[in-house]
Short mmCIF file of N, CA and C in Angstrom, two decimals:
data_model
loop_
_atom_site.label_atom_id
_atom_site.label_comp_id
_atom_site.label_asym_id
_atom_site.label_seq_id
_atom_site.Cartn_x
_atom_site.Cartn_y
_atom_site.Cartn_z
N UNK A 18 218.20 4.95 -85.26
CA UNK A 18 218.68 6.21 -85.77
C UNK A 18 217.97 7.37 -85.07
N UNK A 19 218.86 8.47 -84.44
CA UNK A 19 218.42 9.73 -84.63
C UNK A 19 218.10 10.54 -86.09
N UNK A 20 216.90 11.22 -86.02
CA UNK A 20 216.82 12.32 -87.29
C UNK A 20 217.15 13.68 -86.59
N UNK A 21 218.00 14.02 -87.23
CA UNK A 21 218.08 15.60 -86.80
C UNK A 21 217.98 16.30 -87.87
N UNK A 22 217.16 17.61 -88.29
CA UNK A 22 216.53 18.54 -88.66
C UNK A 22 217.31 19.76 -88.42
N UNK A 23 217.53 20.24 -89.52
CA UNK A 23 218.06 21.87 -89.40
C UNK A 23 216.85 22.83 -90.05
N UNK A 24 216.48 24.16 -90.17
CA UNK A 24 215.69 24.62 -90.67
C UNK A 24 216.08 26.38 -90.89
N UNK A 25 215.13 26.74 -91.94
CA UNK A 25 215.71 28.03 -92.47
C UNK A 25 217.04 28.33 -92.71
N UNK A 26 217.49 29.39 -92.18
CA UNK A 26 218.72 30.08 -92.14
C UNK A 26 219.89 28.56 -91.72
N UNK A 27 219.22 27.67 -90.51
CA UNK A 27 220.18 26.80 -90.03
C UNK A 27 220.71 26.21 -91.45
N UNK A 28 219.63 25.32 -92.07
CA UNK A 28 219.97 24.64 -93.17
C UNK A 28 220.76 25.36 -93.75
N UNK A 29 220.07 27.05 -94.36
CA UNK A 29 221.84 27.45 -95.29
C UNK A 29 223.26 27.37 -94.76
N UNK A 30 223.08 28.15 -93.44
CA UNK A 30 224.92 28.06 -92.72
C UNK A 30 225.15 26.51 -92.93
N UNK A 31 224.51 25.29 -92.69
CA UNK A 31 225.17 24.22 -92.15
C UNK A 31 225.09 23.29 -93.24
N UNK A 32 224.37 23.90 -94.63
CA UNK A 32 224.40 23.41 -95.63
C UNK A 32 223.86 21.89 -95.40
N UNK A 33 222.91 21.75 -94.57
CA UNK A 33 222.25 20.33 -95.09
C UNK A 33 220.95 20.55 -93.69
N UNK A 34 219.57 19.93 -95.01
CA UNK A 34 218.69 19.97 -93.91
C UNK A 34 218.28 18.76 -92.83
N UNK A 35 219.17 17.69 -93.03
CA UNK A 35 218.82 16.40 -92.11
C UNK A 35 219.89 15.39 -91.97
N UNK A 36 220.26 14.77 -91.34
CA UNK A 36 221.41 14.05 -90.92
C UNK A 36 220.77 12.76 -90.27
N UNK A 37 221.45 11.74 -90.06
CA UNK A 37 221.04 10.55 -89.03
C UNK A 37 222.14 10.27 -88.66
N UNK A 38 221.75 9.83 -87.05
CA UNK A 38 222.64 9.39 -85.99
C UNK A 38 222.26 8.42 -85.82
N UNK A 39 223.42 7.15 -85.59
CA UNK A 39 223.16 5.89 -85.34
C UNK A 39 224.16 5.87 -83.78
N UNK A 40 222.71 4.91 -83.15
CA UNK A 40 224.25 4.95 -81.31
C UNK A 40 225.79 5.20 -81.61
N UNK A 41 226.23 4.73 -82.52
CA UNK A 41 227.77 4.49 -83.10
C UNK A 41 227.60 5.95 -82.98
N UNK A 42 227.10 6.60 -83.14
CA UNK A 42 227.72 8.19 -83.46
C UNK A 42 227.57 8.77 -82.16
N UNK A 43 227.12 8.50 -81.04
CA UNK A 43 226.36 9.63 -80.27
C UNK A 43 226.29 8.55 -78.95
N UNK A 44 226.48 8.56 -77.46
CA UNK A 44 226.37 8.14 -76.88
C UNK A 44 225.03 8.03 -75.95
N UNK A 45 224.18 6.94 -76.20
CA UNK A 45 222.71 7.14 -76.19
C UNK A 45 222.55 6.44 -74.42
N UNK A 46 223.43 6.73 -73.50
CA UNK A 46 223.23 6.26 -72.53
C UNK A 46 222.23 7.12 -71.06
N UNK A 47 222.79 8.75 -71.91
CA UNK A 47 222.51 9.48 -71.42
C UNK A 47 222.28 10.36 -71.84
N UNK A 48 221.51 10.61 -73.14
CA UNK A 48 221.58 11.01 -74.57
C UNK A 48 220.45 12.49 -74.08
N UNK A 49 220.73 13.85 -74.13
CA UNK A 49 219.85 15.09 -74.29
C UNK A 49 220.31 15.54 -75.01
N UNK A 50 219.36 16.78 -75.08
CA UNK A 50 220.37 17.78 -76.49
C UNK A 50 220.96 18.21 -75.86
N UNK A 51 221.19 18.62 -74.91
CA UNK A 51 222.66 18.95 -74.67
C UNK A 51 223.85 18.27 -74.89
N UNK A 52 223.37 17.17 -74.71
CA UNK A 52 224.78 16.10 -75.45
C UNK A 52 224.62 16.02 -77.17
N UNK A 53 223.49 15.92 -77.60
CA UNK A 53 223.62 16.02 -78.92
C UNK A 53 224.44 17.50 -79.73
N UNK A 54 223.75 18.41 -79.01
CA UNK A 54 224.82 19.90 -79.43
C UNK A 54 226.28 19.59 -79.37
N UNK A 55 226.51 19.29 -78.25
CA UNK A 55 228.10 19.14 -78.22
C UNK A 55 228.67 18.25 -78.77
N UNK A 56 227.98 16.66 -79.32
CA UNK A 56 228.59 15.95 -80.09
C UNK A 56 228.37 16.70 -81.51
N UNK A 57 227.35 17.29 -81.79
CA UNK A 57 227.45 18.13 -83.34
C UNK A 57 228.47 19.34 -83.64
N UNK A 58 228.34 20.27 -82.15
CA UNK A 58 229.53 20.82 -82.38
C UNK A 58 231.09 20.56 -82.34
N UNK A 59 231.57 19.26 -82.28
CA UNK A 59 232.46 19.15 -82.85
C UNK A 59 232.74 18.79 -84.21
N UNK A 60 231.70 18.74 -85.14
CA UNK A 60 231.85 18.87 -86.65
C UNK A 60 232.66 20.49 -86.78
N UNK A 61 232.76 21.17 -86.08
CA UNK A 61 233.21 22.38 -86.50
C UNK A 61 232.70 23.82 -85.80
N UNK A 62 233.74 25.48 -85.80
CA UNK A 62 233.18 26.39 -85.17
C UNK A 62 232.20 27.02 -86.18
N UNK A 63 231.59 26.37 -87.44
CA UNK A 63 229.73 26.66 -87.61
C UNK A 63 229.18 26.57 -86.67
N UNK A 64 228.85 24.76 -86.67
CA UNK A 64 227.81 23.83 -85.90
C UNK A 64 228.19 24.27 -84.30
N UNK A 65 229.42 24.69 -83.94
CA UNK A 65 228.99 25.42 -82.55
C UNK A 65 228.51 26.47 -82.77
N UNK A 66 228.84 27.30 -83.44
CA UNK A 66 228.17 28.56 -83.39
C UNK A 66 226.60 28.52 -83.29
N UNK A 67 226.01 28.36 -84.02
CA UNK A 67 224.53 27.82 -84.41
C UNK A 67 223.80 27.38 -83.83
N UNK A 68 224.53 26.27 -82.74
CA UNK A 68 223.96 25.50 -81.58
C UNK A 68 223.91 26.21 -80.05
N UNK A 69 225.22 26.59 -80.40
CA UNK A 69 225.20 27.55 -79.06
C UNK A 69 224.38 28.92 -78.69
N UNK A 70 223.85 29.16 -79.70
CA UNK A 70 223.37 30.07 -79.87
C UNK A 70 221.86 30.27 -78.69
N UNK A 71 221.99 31.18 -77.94
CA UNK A 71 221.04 31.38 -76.97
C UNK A 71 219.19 31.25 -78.05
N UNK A 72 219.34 32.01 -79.00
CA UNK A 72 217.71 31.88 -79.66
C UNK A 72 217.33 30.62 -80.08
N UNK A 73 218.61 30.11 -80.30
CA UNK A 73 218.54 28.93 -81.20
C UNK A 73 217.11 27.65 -80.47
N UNK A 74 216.41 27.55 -81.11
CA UNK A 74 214.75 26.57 -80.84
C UNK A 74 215.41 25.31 -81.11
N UNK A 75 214.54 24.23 -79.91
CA UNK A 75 214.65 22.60 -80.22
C UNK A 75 213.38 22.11 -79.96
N UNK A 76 213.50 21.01 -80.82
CA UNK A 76 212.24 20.68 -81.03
C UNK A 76 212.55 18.38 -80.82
N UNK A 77 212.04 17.86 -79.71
CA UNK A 77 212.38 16.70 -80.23
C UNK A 77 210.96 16.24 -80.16
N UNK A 78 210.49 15.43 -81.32
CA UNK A 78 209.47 14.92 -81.62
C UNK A 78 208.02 16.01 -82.18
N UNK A 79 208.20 17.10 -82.46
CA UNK A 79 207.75 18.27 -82.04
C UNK A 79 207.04 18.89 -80.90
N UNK A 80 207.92 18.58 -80.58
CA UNK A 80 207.45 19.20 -78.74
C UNK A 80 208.40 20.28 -78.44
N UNK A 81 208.55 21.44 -78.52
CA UNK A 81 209.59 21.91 -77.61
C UNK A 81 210.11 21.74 -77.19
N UNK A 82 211.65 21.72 -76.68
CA UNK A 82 212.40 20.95 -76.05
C UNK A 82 213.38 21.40 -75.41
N UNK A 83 214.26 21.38 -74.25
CA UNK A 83 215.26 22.31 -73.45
C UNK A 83 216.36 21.25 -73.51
N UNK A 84 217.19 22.05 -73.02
CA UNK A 84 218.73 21.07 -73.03
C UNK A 84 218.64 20.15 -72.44
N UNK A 85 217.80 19.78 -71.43
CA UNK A 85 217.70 18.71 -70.64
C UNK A 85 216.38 17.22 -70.97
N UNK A 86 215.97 17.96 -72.26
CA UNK A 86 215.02 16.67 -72.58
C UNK A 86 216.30 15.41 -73.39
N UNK A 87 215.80 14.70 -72.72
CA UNK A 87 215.85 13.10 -73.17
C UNK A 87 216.15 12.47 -74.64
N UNK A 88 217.13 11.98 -75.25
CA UNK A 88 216.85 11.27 -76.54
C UNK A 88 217.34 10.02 -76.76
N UNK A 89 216.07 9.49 -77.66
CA UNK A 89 216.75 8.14 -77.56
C UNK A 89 216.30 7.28 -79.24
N UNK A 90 216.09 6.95 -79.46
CA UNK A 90 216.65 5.99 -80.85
C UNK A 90 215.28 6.58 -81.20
N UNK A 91 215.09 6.36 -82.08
CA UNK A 91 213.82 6.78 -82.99
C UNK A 91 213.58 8.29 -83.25
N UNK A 92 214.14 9.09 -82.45
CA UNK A 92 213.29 10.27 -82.27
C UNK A 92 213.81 11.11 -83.23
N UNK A 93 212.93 12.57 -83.50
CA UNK A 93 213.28 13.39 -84.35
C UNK A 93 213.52 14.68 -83.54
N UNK A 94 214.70 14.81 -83.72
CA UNK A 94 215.14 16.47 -83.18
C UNK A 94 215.45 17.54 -84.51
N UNK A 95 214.83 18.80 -83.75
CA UNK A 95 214.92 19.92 -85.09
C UNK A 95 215.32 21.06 -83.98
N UNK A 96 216.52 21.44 -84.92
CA UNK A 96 216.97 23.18 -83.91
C UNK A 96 216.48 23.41 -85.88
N UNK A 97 216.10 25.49 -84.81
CA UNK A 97 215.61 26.52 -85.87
C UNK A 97 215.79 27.36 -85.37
N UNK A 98 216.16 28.72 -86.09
CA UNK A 98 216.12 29.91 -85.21
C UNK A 98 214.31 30.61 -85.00
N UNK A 99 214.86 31.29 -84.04
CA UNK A 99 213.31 31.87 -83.41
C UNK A 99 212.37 32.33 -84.60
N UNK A 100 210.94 32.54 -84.79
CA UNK A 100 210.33 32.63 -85.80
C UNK A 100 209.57 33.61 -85.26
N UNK A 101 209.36 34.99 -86.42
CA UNK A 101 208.55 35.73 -85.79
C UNK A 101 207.27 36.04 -87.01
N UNK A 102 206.06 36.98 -87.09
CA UNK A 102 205.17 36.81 -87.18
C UNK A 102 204.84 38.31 -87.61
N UNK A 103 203.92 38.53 -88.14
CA UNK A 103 203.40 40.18 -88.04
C UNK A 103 202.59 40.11 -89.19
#
């Protein structure tokens, strides 16, 4: 299983804070978030919106993460929007 993680604001729009992906869902051959976004955004124009979103933060394993990191069975991915501080 993938864990994927929504957080703050994500969780309200998308109305749920965690989901699992099993290979059956998601093609783990060549599996980044960039492929994970686009298999999520076809749940709907929310989950694109949200994903596509230039601020929008990933996180797999908590590491920071760019469209081009790697996923593969076990791992935990979290998008959030940007977090600020003061």
């Amino acid at each position: 299983m993938i864990t994927v993680l929504f957080f703050a604001k994500y969780r309200e729009l998308l109305g749920t804070a965690k989901i699992s992906l099993s290979a059956a869902d998601i093609d783990l051959t060549a599996c980044t978030v960039a492929a994970l976004k686009a298999s999520l955004a076809e749940r709907g124009a929310l989950w694109r919106d949200v994903l596509a979103a230039e601020n929008t933060l990933c996180a797999v394993n908590q590491d920071l993460a760019g469209d081009d990191t790697p996923i593969s069975l076990g791992d935990e991915v979290a998008f959030y929007p940007p977090v600020t501080g003061g």
